[in-house]
XYZ file of C-alpha atoms in Angstrom:
520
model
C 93.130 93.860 112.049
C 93.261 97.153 113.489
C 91.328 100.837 113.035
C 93.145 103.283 111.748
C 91.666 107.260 111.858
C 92.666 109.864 110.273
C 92.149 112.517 113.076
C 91.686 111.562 116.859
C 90.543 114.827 118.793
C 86.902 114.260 117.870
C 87.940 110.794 120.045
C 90.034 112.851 122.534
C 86.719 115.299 123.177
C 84.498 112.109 123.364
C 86.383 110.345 126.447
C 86.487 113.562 128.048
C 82.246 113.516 127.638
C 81.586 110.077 127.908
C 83.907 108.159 130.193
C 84.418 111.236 132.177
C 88.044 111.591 131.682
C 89.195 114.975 132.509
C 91.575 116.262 129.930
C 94.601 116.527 132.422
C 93.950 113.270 133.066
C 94.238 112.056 129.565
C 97.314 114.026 129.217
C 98.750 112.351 132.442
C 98.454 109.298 130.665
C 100.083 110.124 127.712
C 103.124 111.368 129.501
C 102.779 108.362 131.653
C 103.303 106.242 128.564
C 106.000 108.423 127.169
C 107.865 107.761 130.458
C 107.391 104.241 130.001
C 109.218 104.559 126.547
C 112.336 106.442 128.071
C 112.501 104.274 131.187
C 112.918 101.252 129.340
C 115.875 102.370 126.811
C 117.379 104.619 129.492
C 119.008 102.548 132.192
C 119.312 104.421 135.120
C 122.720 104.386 137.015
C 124.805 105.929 140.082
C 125.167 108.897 136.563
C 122.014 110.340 135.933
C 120.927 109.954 132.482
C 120.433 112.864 129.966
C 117.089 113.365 128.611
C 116.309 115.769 126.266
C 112.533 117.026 125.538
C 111.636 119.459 122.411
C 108.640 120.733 123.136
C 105.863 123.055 120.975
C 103.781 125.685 121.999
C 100.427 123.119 121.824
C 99.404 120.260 123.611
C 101.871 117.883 122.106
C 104.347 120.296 124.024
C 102.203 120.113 127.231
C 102.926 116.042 127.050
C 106.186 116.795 126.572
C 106.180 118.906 129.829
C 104.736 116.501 131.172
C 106.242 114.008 130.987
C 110.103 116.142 131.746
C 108.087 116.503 135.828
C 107.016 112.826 135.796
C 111.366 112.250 135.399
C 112.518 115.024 137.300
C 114.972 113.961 140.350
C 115.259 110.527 139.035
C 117.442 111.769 135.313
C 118.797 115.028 133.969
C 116.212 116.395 132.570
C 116.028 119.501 130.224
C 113.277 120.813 127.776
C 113.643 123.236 124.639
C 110.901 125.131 124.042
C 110.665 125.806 120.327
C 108.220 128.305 120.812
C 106.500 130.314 123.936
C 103.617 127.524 125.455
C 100.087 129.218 123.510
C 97.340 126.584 124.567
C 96.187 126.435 128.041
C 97.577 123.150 129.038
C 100.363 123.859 127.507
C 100.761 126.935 129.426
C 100.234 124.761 132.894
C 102.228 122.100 132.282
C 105.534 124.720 131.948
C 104.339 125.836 135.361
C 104.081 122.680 136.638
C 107.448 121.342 135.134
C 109.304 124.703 136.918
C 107.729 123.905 140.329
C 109.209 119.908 139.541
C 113.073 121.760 139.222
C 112.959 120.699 135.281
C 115.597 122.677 133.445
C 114.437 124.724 130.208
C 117.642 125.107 127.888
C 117.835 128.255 125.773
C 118.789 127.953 121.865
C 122.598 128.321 122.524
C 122.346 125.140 124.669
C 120.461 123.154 122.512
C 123.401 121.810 120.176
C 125.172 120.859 123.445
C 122.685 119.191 124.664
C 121.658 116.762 121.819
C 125.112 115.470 121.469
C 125.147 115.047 125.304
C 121.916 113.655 125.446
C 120.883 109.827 125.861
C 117.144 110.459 124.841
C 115.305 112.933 122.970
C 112.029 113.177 122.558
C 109.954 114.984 120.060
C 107.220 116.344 121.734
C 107.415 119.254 118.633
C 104.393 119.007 116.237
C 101.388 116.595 116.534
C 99.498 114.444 114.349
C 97.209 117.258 113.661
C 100.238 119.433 111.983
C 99.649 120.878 108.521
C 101.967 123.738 106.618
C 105.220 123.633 106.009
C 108.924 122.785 108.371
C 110.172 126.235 108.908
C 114.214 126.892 109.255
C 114.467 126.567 112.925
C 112.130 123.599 112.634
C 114.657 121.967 110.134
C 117.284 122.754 111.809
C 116.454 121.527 115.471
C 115.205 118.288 113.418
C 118.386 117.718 111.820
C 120.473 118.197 115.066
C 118.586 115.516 116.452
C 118.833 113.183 114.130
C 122.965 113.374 113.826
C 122.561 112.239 117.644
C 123.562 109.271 118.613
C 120.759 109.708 121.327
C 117.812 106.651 121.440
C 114.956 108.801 119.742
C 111.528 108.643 120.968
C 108.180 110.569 118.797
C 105.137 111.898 120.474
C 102.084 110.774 118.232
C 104.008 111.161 115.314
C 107.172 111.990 114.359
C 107.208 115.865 114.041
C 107.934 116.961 110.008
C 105.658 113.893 109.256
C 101.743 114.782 108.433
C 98.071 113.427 108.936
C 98.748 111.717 105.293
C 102.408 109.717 106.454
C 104.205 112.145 104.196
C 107.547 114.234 104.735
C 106.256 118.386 104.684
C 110.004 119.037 102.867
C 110.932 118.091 99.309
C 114.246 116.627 101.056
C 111.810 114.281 103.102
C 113.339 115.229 106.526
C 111.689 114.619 109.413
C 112.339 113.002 113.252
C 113.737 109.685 112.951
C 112.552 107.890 115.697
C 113.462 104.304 117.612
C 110.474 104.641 118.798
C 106.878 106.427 118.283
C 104.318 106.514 121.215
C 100.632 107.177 120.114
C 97.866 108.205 121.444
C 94.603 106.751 121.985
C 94.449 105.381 118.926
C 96.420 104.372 115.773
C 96.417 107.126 112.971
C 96.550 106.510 109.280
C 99.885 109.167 109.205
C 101.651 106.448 110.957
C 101.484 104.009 107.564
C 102.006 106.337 104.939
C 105.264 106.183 102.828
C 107.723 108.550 103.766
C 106.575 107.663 107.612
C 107.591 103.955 107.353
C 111.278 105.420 107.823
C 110.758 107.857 110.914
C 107.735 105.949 112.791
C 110.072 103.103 114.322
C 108.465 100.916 116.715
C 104.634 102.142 116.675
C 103.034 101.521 119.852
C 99.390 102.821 121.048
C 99.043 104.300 124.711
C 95.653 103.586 126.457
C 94.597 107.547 127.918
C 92.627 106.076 130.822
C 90.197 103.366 129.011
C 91.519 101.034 126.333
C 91.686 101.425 122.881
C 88.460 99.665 121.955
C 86.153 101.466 124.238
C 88.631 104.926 123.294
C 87.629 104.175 119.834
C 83.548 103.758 120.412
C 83.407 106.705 122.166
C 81.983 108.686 119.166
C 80.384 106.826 117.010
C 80.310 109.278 114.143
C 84.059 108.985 114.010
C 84.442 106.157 111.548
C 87.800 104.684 111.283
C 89.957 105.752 108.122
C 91.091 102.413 107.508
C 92.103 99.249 108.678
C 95.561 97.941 109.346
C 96.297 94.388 108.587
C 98.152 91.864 110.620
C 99.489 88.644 110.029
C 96.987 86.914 112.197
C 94.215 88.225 109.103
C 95.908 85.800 106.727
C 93.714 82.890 105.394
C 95.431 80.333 104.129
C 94.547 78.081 101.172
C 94.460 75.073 103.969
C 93.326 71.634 102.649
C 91.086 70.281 104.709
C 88.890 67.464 102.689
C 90.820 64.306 102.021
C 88.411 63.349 98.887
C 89.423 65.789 96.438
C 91.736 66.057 93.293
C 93.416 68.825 91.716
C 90.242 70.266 89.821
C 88.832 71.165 93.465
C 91.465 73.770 93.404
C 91.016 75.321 90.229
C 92.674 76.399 86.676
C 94.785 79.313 87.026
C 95.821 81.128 83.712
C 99.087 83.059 83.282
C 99.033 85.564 80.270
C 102.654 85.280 78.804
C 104.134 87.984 76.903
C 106.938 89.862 75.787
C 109.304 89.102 79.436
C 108.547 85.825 79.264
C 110.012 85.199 82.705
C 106.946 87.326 84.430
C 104.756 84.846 83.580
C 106.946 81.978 84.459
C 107.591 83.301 88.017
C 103.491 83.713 88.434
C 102.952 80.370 87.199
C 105.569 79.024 89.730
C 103.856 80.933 92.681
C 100.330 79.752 91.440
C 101.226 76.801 91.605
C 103.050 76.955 95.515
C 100.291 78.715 96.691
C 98.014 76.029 96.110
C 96.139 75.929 92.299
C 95.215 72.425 91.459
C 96.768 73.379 87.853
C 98.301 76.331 85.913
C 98.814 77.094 82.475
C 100.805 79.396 80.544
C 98.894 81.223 77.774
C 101.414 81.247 75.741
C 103.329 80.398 72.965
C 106.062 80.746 74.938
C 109.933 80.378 73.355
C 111.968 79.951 76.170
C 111.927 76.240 76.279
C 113.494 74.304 79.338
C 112.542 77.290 81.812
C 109.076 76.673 81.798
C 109.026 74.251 85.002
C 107.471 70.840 84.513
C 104.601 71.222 86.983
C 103.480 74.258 84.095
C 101.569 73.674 81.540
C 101.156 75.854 78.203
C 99.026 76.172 75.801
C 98.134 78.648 72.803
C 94.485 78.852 73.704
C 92.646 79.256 77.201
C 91.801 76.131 78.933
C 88.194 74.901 78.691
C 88.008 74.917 82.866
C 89.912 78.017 83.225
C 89.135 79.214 86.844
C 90.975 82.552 86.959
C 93.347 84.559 85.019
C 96.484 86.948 85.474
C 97.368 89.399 82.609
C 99.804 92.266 82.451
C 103.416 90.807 83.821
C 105.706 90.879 81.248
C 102.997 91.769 78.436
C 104.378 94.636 76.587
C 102.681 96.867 74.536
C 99.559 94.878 72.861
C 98.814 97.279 70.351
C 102.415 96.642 68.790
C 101.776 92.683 69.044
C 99.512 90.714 66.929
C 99.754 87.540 69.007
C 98.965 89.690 72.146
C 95.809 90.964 70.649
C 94.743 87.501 70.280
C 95.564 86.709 73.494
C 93.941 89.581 75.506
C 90.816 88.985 72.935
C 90.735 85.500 74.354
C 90.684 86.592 78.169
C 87.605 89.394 77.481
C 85.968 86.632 75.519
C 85.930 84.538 78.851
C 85.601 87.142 81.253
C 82.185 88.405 79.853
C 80.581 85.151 78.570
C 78.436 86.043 81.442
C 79.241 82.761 83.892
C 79.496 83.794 87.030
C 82.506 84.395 88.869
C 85.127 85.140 86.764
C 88.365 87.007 88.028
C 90.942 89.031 87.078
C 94.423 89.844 88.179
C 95.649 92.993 85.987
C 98.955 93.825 86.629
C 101.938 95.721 85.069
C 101.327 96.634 81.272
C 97.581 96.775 81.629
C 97.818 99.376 83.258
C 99.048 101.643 79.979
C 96.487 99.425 77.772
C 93.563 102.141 76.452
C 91.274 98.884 76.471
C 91.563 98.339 80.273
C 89.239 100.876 81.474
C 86.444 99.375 79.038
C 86.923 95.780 81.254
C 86.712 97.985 84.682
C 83.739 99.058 83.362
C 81.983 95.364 83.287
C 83.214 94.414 86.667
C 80.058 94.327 89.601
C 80.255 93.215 93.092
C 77.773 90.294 92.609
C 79.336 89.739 88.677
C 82.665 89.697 87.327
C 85.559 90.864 89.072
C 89.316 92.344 89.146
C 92.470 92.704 91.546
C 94.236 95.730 89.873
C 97.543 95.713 91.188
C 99.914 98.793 90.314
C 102.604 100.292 91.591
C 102.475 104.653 91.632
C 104.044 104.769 88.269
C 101.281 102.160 87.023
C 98.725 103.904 89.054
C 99.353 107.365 87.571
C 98.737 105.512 83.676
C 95.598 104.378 84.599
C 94.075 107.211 86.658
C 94.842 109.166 83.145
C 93.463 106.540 80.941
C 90.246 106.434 83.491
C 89.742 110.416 83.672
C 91.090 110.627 87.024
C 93.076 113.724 85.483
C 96.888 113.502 85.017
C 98.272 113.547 88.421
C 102.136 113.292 89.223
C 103.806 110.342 90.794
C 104.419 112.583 94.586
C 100.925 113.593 94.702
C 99.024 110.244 93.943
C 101.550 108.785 96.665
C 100.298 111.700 98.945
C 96.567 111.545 98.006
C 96.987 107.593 97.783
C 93.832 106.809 100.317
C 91.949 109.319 98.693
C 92.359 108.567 95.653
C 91.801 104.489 96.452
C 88.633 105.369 97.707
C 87.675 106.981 94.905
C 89.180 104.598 92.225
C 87.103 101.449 93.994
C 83.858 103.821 94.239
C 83.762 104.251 90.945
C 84.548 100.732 89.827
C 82.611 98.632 92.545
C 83.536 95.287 90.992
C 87.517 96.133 90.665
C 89.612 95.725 94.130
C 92.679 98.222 94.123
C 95.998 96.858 95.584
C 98.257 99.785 95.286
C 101.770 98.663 95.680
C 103.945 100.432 98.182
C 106.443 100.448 101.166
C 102.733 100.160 103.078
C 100.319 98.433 100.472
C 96.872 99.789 100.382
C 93.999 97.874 99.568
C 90.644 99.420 98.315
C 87.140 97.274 97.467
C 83.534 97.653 98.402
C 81.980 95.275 100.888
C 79.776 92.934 99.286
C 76.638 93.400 101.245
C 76.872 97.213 101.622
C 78.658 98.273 98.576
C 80.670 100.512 101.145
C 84.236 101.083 100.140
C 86.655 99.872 102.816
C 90.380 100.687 102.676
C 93.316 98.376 104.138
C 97.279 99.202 104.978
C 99.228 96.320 104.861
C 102.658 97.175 107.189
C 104.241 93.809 106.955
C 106.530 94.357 103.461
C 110.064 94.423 103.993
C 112.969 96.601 101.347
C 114.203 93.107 100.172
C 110.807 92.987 97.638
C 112.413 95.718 95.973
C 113.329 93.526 93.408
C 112.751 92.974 89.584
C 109.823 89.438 90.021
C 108.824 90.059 93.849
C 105.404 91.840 91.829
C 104.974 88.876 89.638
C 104.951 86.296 92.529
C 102.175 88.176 94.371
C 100.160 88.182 91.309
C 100.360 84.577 90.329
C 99.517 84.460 94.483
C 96.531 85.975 93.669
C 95.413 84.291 90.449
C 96.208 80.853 92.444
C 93.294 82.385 95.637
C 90.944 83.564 93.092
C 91.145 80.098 91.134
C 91.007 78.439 94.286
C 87.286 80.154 95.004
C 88.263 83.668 97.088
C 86.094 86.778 96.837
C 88.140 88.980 95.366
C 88.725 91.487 98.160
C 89.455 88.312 100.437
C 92.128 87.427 97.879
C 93.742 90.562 97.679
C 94.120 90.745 102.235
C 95.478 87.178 101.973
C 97.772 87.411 99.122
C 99.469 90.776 100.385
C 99.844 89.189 103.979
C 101.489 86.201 102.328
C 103.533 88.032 100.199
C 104.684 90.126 102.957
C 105.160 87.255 105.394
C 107.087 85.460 103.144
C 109.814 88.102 103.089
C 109.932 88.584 106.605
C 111.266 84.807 106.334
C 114.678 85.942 104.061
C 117.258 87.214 106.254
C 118.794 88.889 103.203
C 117.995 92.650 102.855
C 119.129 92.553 99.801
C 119.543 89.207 98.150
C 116.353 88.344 97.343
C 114.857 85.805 94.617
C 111.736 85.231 92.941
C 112.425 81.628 93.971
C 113.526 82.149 97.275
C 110.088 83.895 97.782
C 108.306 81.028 96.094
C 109.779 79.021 98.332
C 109.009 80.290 101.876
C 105.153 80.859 100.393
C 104.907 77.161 100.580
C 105.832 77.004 103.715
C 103.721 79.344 105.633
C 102.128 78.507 109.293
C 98.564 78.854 109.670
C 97.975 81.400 112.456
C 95.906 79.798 115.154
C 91.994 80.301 115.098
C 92.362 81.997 112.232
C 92.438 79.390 109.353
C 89.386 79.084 107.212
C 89.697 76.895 103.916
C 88.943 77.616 100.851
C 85.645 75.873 100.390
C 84.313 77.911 103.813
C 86.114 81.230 102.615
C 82.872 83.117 101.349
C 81.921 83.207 104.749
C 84.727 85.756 105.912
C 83.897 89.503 106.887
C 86.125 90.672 104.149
């Protein structure tokens, strides 16, 4: 697990005053690490590679310039300067670039030069850009992504912002192979529209390493935290005298797509409930597999439940009345740790935000899981306002926050290219936020969202905190994919499949009966 900020020139100021890092220096090392990028994916032969630097008027330009004297005499190097240098390093670093031999191209060069070129890097706008691409700023963008040149982004890639969104409605911005940060990861780097254009992330040390870069202030709280694979905590079985009740009842809620809640029940069951049931009836006979059960009424034992997938519109369906009346009946008979998944059609139900309302961290609790679409429903039915699709994807931490302030019991997974996660810590009733990086495009598919909820239905039956559930199901969700060479073929069972089958990452297992004891 990683920090993520959402701004890192507090951090930047803070070396500078507490490790004694003269600014210079830090910029030496960020140009130092840039170099590192080009050297490695620009072999250098008896012809002297073509490097290609677009450089801004601020400091992300002075790395740039930087970095075009650190490869002087050993490539061609030129620079285009979008814009005349305006900070004061910025302003040095052209004079100290000149004095190097570096070559600065004028605009009637610059086409040449990015089909010539073998790297480019965008040294243009940094993380701390806000406004809007202008025309020149579109166009420069464009010509470098038609070249076939290896692409490399300084902080992030310029046309991106601080939130990981395009700043044009036709979502252009640098594509790059590869994006060098500084200091520290940013929260820009894992929004949505940045997933395409970020490449390979990697974090450059600036003269001390990340960790002590990222205590230098200690006002400057991260934004977020990424997740890794290594964070997983997998429903390992550990005891040898046990039997399938010591891994608890998980309920599927069937309803109109009958399917949904046969894919969750299949994944329940893989990802380690003792026993599953289909609240059902359900019609569709020889498709319910064996290992489910089903029944009309909820279980006497039931240890967790997952409603929404495949529901339809309750209000329009007697027998789904019943059935949702069933699930509040059991999830405020006040015995302690009952859980929720709500999923899909709850998310339109008028009756959900009444069962937010009952959730507490020390009470009942509920892993909300919806997509934008699903998100934008609910924010309306809570009072959030009646936000569009583009801006609750932009505002998406934000809003997160907000939503799991408000309902301290309720973890928000927010479905996305990058997943974000939103609870308050049990001790503190702090909200904490999570990214989780790890999806891949082949869960674009109709089921993928009803295996990861009967994933988490099978961790809360099987005794995870709620927020603990909701880390470990989206890692396992996502690692599973990563296991399907198809990018487009993709199955609900295929997915099942690989979630049985997934290593425990070493030092890091914890099982189930020890999993209260986890920081999150």
């Amino acid at each position: 697990m990683k920090k993520l900020f959402a701004d890192t020139r507090l951090l930047d100021r803070a070396a500078v005053a507490v490790y004694g890092i003269p600014e210079v220096v830090l910029m030496e090392n960020a140009a130092m690490a840039l170099e590192s990028a080009v050297r490695e994916h620009v072999q250098v032969s008896c012809c002297s590679p073509k490097v290609l630097i677009i450089t801004g008027s601020g400091n992300n330009g002075a790395d740039g310039m930087a970095l075009a004297r650190r490869l002087a005499g050993s490539m061609d190097v030129c620079v285009y300067m979008v814009k005349a240098p305006k900070s004061e390093e910025c302003i040095r670093q052209r004079r100290l670039a000149e004095a190097a031999g570096v070559r600065f191209i004028e605009k009637d060069c610059l086409a040449g030069s990015t089909a010539a070129a073998d790297c480019i890097v965008d040294c243009l706008f940094g993380s701390g850009f806000h406004g809007s691409l202008d025309q020149e700023a579109c166009r420069i963008i464009r010509m470098c992504n038609d070249s076939s040149a290896y692409r490399i982004a300084c902080d992030i890639p310029s046309g991106v912002d601080a939130c990981g969104c395009c700043l044009t409605e036709d979502g252009l911005a640098f594509c790059a192979d590869t994006t060098v940060t500084m200091g520290a990861l940013k929260t820009g780097l894992y929004g949505e529209d940045a997933k395409d254009v970020c490449g390979d992330i990697r974090c450059a040390d600036l003269g001390v390493c990340r960790q002590l870069f990222e205590q230098a202030d200690p006002e400057v709280r991260p934004q977020a935290w990424l997740l890794e694979e290594s964070d997983i905590v997998l429903p390992e079985r550990r005891k040898r005298n046990v039997n399938k009740g010591s891994f608890g009842h998980a309920v599927i809620v069937s309803g109109e797509k009958q399917g949904a809640s046969v894919i969750a029940g299949r994944a329940a069951f893989a990802f380690g409930a003792g026993l599953v049931t289909l609240l059902g009836p359900v019609e569709n006979g020889g498709a319910v597999p064996e290992e489910l059960m089903v029944s009309t009424s909820l279980p006497a034992k039931t240890s967790a439940v997952a409603v929404g997938m495949g529901l339809g519109k309750p209000a329009a369906d007697g027998n789904a009345c019943r059935k949702l009346a069933q699930v509040q009946d059991w999830f405020t008979d006040g015995t302690p740790g009952r859980t929720l998944v709500v999923d899909a059609d709850m998310c339109s139900y008028k009756g959900t935000p009444g069962l937010l309302e009952l959730c507490r961290p020390d009470g009942p609790q509920i892993i909300l899981t919806p997509h934008p679409k699903e998100f934008q429903s609910l924010l309306s039915l809570c009072g959030f306002g009646d936000l569009s699709v583009t801006e609750i994807i932009r505002r998406r931490l934000e809003l997160a926050a907000s939503f799991a302030a408000r309902y301290k019991g309720v973890v928000l997974l927010l479905k996305g290219a990058n997943t974000v996660i939103a609870g308050c810590e049990a001790d503190s009733g702090n909200v904490q936020l999570y990214i989780n990086p790890l999806g891949m495009p082949n869960l674009a598919k109709g089921g993928s969202g009803d295996v990861l909820s009967g994933v988490l239905c099978a961790l809360l039956a099987q005794g995870y905190p709620a927020l603990t559930a909701a880390i470990t199901g989206t890692i396992a969700h996502a690692s599973a994919s990563r296991r399907i060479a198809t990018s487009y073929g993709l199955t609900p069972g295929m997915l099942i499949e690989q979630l049985r089958f997934l290593e425990v990452p070493a030092g890091r297992t914890v099982p189930a009966s020890d999993v209260r004891s986890m920081p999150f």
